[in-house]
Amino acid sequence: MKVAIYPGTFDPITYGHLDILRKATQIFDKVVLAVAEHTGKNTLFTTEERKQLCLEAVKGIDKVDVKSYNGLSVKFCRGINATHMIRGLRAVSDFEYELQIALFNKKLDQELETVFLIPDNKYLYLSSSMVRSVYELSGELQEFIPECAVKALNNKIGEKK
Ligand code: ADP
């Protein structure tokens, strides 16, 4: 059984993430969407909120588990017997950052392979941070994030406005 993890912040999960996840399930027997607790980023949503949104969003996609984790991704990977780590590549700007992480993770665990997947064109410029900014400016987001994430943003940012 080939297991991969797809780690990230998912603050919040977008259709870009879901596109990568779907592609990964076509390659692996199981894909664990792993919501990082500490990412060094100041997240809008708590870990539990991010996880709940992911759980809701992946309904209907087979072979997916959602878990949150603390600490190094490679350690979490090993703990659940995953052999591969999925990362998404958008514009060239992602490449250097992602390569650095992949090489570092390889150093920490020789057995672990990183697999890069490229999203469909329409998600190439989509990021969680863009979604959060567009929301603040009251833009339309239905095209980019699942309904549960739109509602969560309404609750989270709407209450501050
Ligand atoms: P991180 O904080 O680890 O970058 P993210 O949740 O922002 O976490 O992203 C997780 C992974 O998904 C990263 O590899 C990122 O490049 C990828 N990703 C995010 N948005 C998209 C998208 N629209 N298309 C393809 N990959 C994406």
PDB file of C-alpha atoms and ligand atoms in Angstrom:
ATOM      1  CA  MET A   1       0.000   0.000   0.000  1.00  0.00           C
ATOM      2  CA  LYS A   2       1.595   3.272  -1.155  1.00  0.00           C
ATOM      3  CA  VAL A   3       0.851   6.130   1.236  1.00  0.00           C
ATOM      4  CA  ALA A   4       1.723   9.799   0.642  1.00  0.00           C
ATOM      5  CA  ILE A   5       1.255  12.884   2.750  1.00  0.00           C
ATOM      6  CA  TYR A   6       0.225  16.253   1.408  1.00  0.00           C
ATOM      7  CA  PRO A   7       1.352  18.697   4.092  1.00  0.00           C
ATOM      8  CA  GLY A   8       0.522  22.382   4.251  1.00  0.00           C
ATOM      9  CA  THR A   9      -1.009  25.215   6.160  1.00  0.00           C
ATOM     10  CA  PHE A  10      -4.355  25.208   4.337  1.00  0.00           C
ATOM     11  CA  ASP A  11      -5.388  28.615   5.717  1.00  0.00           C
ATOM     12  CA  PRO A  12      -7.952  28.063   4.230  1.00  0.00           C
ATOM     13  CA  ILE A  13      -8.031  25.119   1.815  1.00  0.00           C
ATOM     14  CA  THR A  14      -8.584  26.196  -1.816  1.00  0.00           C
ATOM     15  CA  TYR A  15      -9.576  24.501  -5.066  1.00  0.00           C
ATOM     16  CA  GLY A  16      -5.864  24.619  -5.953  1.00  0.00           C
ATOM     17  CA  HIS A  17      -5.081  22.347  -2.998  1.00  0.00           C
ATOM     18  CA  LEU A  18      -8.001  20.083  -3.886  1.00  0.00           C
ATOM     19  CA  ASP A  19      -6.810  19.834  -7.479  1.00  0.00           C
ATOM     20  CA  ILE A  20      -3.365  18.654  -6.317  1.00  0.00           C
ATOM     21  CA  LEU A  21      -4.986  16.268  -3.836  1.00  0.00           C
ATOM     22  CA  ARG A  22      -7.176  14.678  -6.542  1.00  0.00           C
ATOM     23  CA  LYS A  23      -4.173  14.219  -8.783  1.00  0.00           C
ATOM     24  CA  ALA A  24      -2.251  12.596  -5.920  1.00  0.00           C
ATOM     25  CA  THR A  25      -5.046  10.082  -5.268  1.00  0.00           C
ATOM     26  CA  GLN A  26      -4.647   8.898  -8.848  1.00  0.00           C
ATOM     27  CA  ILE A  27      -1.057   7.918  -8.068  1.00  0.00           C
ATOM     28  CA  PHE A  28      -1.197   6.670  -4.458  1.00  0.00           C
ATOM     29  CA  ASP A  29      -3.373   4.178  -2.576  1.00  0.00           C
ATOM     30  CA  LYS A  30      -3.883   6.644   0.241  1.00  0.00           C
ATOM     31  CA  VAL A  31      -3.135  10.356   0.624  1.00  0.00           C
ATOM     32  CA  VAL A  32      -3.062  11.950   4.059  1.00  0.00           C
ATOM     33  CA  LEU A  33      -3.790  15.645   3.896  1.00  0.00           C
ATOM     34  CA  ALA A  34      -1.665  16.857   6.783  1.00  0.00           C
ATOM     35  CA  VAL A  35      -2.540  20.173   8.384  1.00  0.00           C
ATOM     36  CA  ALA A  36       0.540  21.682  10.019  1.00  0.00           C
ATOM     37  CA  GLU A  37      -0.020  23.159  13.472  1.00  0.00           C
ATOM     38  CA  HIS A  38       3.039  25.376  13.477  1.00  0.00           C
ATOM     39  CA  THR A  39       4.242  26.730  10.197  1.00  0.00           C
ATOM     40  CA  GLY A  40       5.913  29.925  11.274  1.00  0.00           C
ATOM     41  CA  LYS A  41       3.007  31.714   9.638  1.00  0.00           C
ATOM     42  CA  ASN A  42       0.494  33.778  11.508  1.00  0.00           C
ATOM     43  CA  THR A  43      -2.617  31.863  10.508  1.00  0.00           C
ATOM     44  CA  LEU A  44      -6.099  33.327  10.272  1.00  0.00           C
ATOM     45  CA  PHE A  45      -7.722  30.020  11.265  1.00  0.00           C
ATOM     46  CA  THR A  46      -6.730  27.811  14.199  1.00  0.00           C
ATOM     47  CA  THR A  47      -5.368  24.348  13.483  1.00  0.00           C
ATOM     48  CA  GLU A  48      -8.690  22.777  14.440  1.00  0.00           C
ATOM     49  CA  GLU A  49     -10.611  25.157  12.168  1.00  0.00           C
ATOM     50  CA  ARG A  50      -8.255  24.514   9.251  1.00  0.00           C
ATOM     51  CA  LYS A  51      -8.589  20.779   9.807  1.00  0.00           C
ATOM     52  CA  GLN A  52     -12.393  20.908   9.964  1.00  0.00           C
ATOM     53  CA  LEU A  53     -12.523  22.874   6.697  1.00  0.00           C
ATOM     54  CA  CYS A  54     -10.256  20.310   5.041  1.00  0.00           C
ATOM     55  CA  LEU A  55     -12.438  17.445   6.334  1.00  0.00           C
ATOM     56  CA  GLU A  56     -15.517  19.115   4.878  1.00  0.00           C
ATOM     57  CA  ALA A  57     -13.802  19.951   1.574  1.00  0.00           C
ATOM     58  CA  VAL A  58     -12.428  16.452   0.886  1.00  0.00           C
ATOM     59  CA  LYS A  59     -15.809  14.753   1.292  1.00  0.00           C
ATOM     60  CA  GLY A  60     -16.399  12.826  -1.899  1.00  0.00           C
ATOM     61  CA  ILE A  61     -12.720  12.350  -2.719  1.00  0.00           C
ATOM     62  CA  ASP A  62     -11.778   8.718  -2.154  1.00  0.00           C
ATOM     63  CA  LYS A  63      -8.606   7.486  -0.508  1.00  0.00           C
ATOM     64  CA  VAL A  64      -8.036  10.645   1.558  1.00  0.00           C
ATOM     65  CA  ASP A  65      -7.480  11.070   5.301  1.00  0.00           C
ATOM     66  CA  VAL A  66      -7.161  14.416   7.060  1.00  0.00           C
ATOM     67  CA  LYS A  67      -4.869  14.763  10.064  1.00  0.00           C
ATOM     68  CA  SER A  68      -3.133  17.588  11.856  1.00  0.00           C
ATOM     69  CA  TYR A  69       0.447  17.304  13.033  1.00  0.00           C
ATOM     70  CA  ASN A  70       3.030  19.094  15.050  1.00  0.00           C
ATOM     71  CA  GLY A  71       6.739  19.279  14.352  1.00  0.00           C
ATOM     72  CA  LEU A  72       8.698  18.016  11.392  1.00  0.00           C
ATOM     73  CA  SER A  73       6.755  16.759   8.376  1.00  0.00           C
ATOM     74  CA  VAL A  74       9.296  13.969   7.862  1.00  0.00           C
ATOM     75  CA  LYS A  75       8.679  12.656  11.386  1.00  0.00           C
ATOM     76  CA  PHE A  76       4.947  12.673  10.864  1.00  0.00           C
ATOM     77  CA  CYS A  77       5.483  10.983   7.515  1.00  0.00           C
ATOM     78  CA  ARG A  78       7.506   8.192   9.073  1.00  0.00           C
ATOM     79  CA  GLY A  79       4.989   7.769  11.896  1.00  0.00           C
ATOM     80  CA  ILE A  80       2.207   6.914   9.469  1.00  0.00           C
ATOM     81  CA  ASN A  81       4.415   4.893   7.111  1.00  0.00           C
ATOM     82  CA  ALA A  82       4.115   7.332   4.254  1.00  0.00           C
ATOM     83  CA  THR A  83       6.891   7.038   1.682  1.00  0.00           C
ATOM     84  CA  HIS A  84       6.167  10.144  -0.382  1.00  0.00           C
ATOM     85  CA  MET A  85       5.433  13.782   0.218  1.00  0.00           C
ATOM     86  CA  ILE A  86       3.245  15.688  -2.212  1.00  0.00           C
ATOM     87  CA  ARG A  87       3.838  19.369  -2.915  1.00  0.00           C
ATOM     88  CA  GLY A  88       2.196  21.630  -5.444  1.00  0.00           C
ATOM     89  CA  LEU A  89       4.119  23.803  -7.856  1.00  0.00           C
ATOM     90  CA  ARG A  90       2.551  26.923  -9.245  1.00  0.00           C
ATOM     91  CA  ALA A  91       4.564  29.652 -10.913  1.00  0.00           C
ATOM     92  CA  VAL A  92       8.350  29.451 -11.076  1.00  0.00           C
ATOM     93  CA  SER A  93       8.458  31.405  -7.838  1.00  0.00           C
ATOM     94  CA  ASP A  94       7.405  28.293  -5.878  1.00  0.00           C
ATOM     95  CA  PHE A  95      10.241  26.263  -7.273  1.00  0.00           C
ATOM     96  CA  GLU A  96      13.202  27.541  -5.302  1.00  0.00           C
ATOM     97  CA  TYR A  97      11.373  27.415  -1.973  1.00  0.00           C
ATOM     98  CA  GLU A  98       9.961  23.965  -2.652  1.00  0.00           C
ATOM     99  CA  LEU A  99      13.301  22.617  -3.875  1.00  0.00           C
ATOM    100  CA  GLN A 100      14.951  23.830  -0.694  1.00  0.00           C
ATOM    101  CA  ILE A 101      12.356  22.054   1.467  1.00  0.00           C
ATOM    102  CA  ALA A 102      12.561  18.879  -0.594  1.00  0.00           C
ATOM    103  CA  LEU A 103      16.362  18.733  -0.398  1.00  0.00           C
ATOM    104  CA  PHE A 104      16.311  19.450   3.314  1.00  0.00           C
ATOM    105  CA  ASN A 105      13.718  16.754   3.937  1.00  0.00           C
ATOM    106  CA  LYS A 106      15.819  14.340   1.909  1.00  0.00           C
ATOM    107  CA  LYS A 107      18.730  15.102   4.174  1.00  0.00           C
ATOM    108  CA  LEU A 108      16.576  14.344   7.215  1.00  0.00           C
ATOM    109  CA  ASP A 109      15.168  11.147   5.745  1.00  0.00           C
ATOM    110  CA  GLN A 110      16.862   9.459   2.784  1.00  0.00           C
ATOM    111  CA  GLU A 111      13.884   7.180   2.186  1.00  0.00           C
ATOM    112  CA  LEU A 112      11.409   9.976   1.679  1.00  0.00           C
ATOM    113  CA  GLU A 113      10.702  11.177  -1.860  1.00  0.00           C
ATOM    114  CA  THR A 114       8.995  14.450  -2.697  1.00  0.00           C
ATOM    115  CA  VAL A 115       6.573  14.415  -5.604  1.00  0.00           C
ATOM    116  CA  PHE A 116       5.715  17.722  -7.262  1.00  0.00           C
ATOM    117  CA  LEU A 117       2.384  18.088  -8.975  1.00  0.00           C
ATOM    118  CA  ILE A 118       1.236  20.967 -11.147  1.00  0.00           C
ATOM    119  CA  PRO A 119      -2.330  22.254 -10.881  1.00  0.00           C
ATOM    120  CA  ASP A 120      -4.703  22.980 -13.725  1.00  0.00           C
ATOM    121  CA  ASN A 121      -4.073  26.357 -15.373  1.00  0.00           C
ATOM    122  CA  LYS A 122      -6.924  28.092 -13.631  1.00  0.00           C
ATOM    123  CA  TYR A 123      -5.327  27.459 -10.214  1.00  0.00           C
ATOM    124  CA  LEU A 124      -1.789  28.471 -11.153  1.00  0.00           C
ATOM    125  CA  TYR A 125      -2.068  31.837  -9.449  1.00  0.00           C
ATOM    126  CA  LEU A 126      -4.277  30.816  -6.556  1.00  0.00           C
ATOM    127  CA  SER A 127      -3.002  30.904  -2.988  1.00  0.00           C
ATOM    128  CA  SER A 128      -4.597  30.958   0.454  1.00  0.00           C
ATOM    129  CA  SER A 129      -3.050  34.344   1.139  1.00  0.00           C
ATOM    130  CA  MET A 130      -4.601  35.759  -2.041  1.00  0.00           C
ATOM    131  CA  VAL A 131      -7.956  34.352  -0.994  1.00  0.00           C
ATOM    132  CA  ARG A 132      -7.693  36.022   2.407  1.00  0.00           C
ATOM    133  CA  SER A 133      -6.745  39.365   0.849  1.00  0.00           C
ATOM    134  CA  VAL A 134      -9.501  39.218  -1.764  1.00  0.00           C
ATOM    135  CA  TYR A 135     -12.007  38.379   0.943  1.00  0.00           C
ATOM    136  CA  GLU A 136     -10.949  41.437   2.961  1.00  0.00           C
ATOM    137  CA  LEU A 137     -11.683  43.519  -0.139  1.00  0.00           C
ATOM    138  CA  SER A 138     -15.050  41.750  -0.472  1.00  0.00           C
ATOM    139  CA  GLY A 139     -14.223  39.973  -3.716  1.00  0.00           C
ATOM    140  CA  GLU A 140     -16.073  36.988  -5.116  1.00  0.00           C
ATOM    141  CA  LEU A 141     -14.480  33.760  -3.961  1.00  0.00           C
ATOM    142  CA  GLN A 142     -16.856  30.941  -4.945  1.00  0.00           C
ATOM    143  CA  GLU A 143     -14.658  30.111  -7.908  1.00  0.00           C
ATOM    144  CA  PHE A 144     -11.589  29.567  -5.765  1.00  0.00           C
ATOM    145  CA  ILE A 145     -12.579  28.000  -2.460  1.00  0.00           C
ATOM    146  CA  PRO A 146     -15.204  25.496  -1.303  1.00  0.00           C
ATOM    147  CA  GLU A 147     -18.473  26.734   0.169  1.00  0.00           C
ATOM    148  CA  CYS A 148     -17.448  25.754   3.724  1.00  0.00           C
ATOM    149  CA  ALA A 149     -14.387  28.006   3.460  1.00  0.00           C
ATOM    150  CA  VAL A 150     -16.491  30.928   2.200  1.00  0.00           C
ATOM    151  CA  LYS A 151     -18.767  30.493   5.234  1.00  0.00           C
ATOM    152  CA  ALA A 152     -15.804  30.237   7.595  1.00  0.00           C
ATOM    153  CA  LEU A 153     -14.320  33.448   6.185  1.00  0.00           C
ATOM    154  CA  ASN A 154     -17.671  35.167   6.609  1.00  0.00           C
ATOM    155  CA  ASN A 155     -17.725  34.125  10.236  1.00  0.00           C
ATOM    156  CA  LYS A 156     -14.104  34.914  10.908  1.00  0.00           C
ATOM    157  CA  ILE A 157     -13.576  38.178   9.060  1.00  0.00           C
ATOM    158  CA  GLY A 158     -17.215  39.228   8.883  1.00  0.00           C
ATOM    159  CA  GLU A 159     -17.335  39.362  12.670  1.00  0.00           C
ATOM    160  CA  LYS A 160     -14.322  41.696  12.781  1.00  0.00           C
ATOM    161  CA  LYS A 161     -15.741  44.136  10.236  1.00  0.00           C
TER     162      LYS A 161
HETATM  163  P1  ADP B   1       2.689  25.875   2.942  1.00  0.00           P
HETATM  164  O1  ADP B   1       2.554  26.824   4.077  1.00  0.00           O
HETATM  165  O2  ADP B   1       3.367  24.595   3.280  1.00  0.00           O
HETATM  166  O3  ADP B   1       3.207  26.489   1.655  1.00  0.00           O
HETATM  167  P2  ADP B   1       0.044  25.769   1.769  1.00  0.00           P
HETATM  168  O4  ADP B   1      -1.173  25.277   2.444  1.00  0.00           O
HETATM  169  O5  ADP B   1       0.068  27.202   1.374  1.00  0.00           O
HETATM  170  O6  ADP B   1       1.203  25.398   2.734  1.00  0.00           O
HETATM  171  O7  ADP B   1       0.354  24.892   0.498  1.00  0.00           O
HETATM  172  C1  ADP B   1       0.589  23.510   0.614  1.00  0.00           C
HETATM  173  C2  ADP B   1       1.157  23.027  -0.697  1.00  0.00           C
HETATM  174  O8  ADP B   1       0.189  23.212  -1.719  1.00  0.00           O
HETATM  175  C3  ADP B   1       2.417  23.763  -1.166  1.00  0.00           C
HETATM  176  O9  ADP B   1       3.258  22.833  -1.831  1.00  0.00           O
HETATM  177  C4  ADP B   1       1.887  24.776  -2.146  1.00  0.00           C
HETATM  178  O10 ADP B   1       2.843  25.117  -3.114  1.00  0.00           O
HETATM  179  C5  ADP B   1       0.733  23.987  -2.757  1.00  0.00           C
HETATM  180  N1  ADP B   1      -0.313  24.851  -3.297  1.00  0.00           N
HETATM  181  C6  ADP B   1      -1.001  25.832  -2.697  1.00  0.00           C
HETATM  182  N2  ADP B   1      -1.876  26.412  -3.533  1.00  0.00           N
HETATM  183  C7  ADP B   1      -1.744  25.772  -4.715  1.00  0.00           C
HETATM  184  C8  ADP B   1      -2.327  25.925  -6.023  1.00  0.00           C
HETATM  185  N3  ADP B   1      -3.226  26.858  -6.282  1.00  0.00           N
HETATM  186  N4  ADP B   1      -1.928  25.082  -6.975  1.00  0.00           N
HETATM  187  C9  ADP B   1      -0.979  24.158  -6.738  1.00  0.00           C
HETATM  188  N5  ADP B   1      -0.375  23.964  -5.563  1.00  0.00           N
HETATM  189  C10 ADP B   1      -0.732  24.763  -4.566  1.00  0.00           C
END
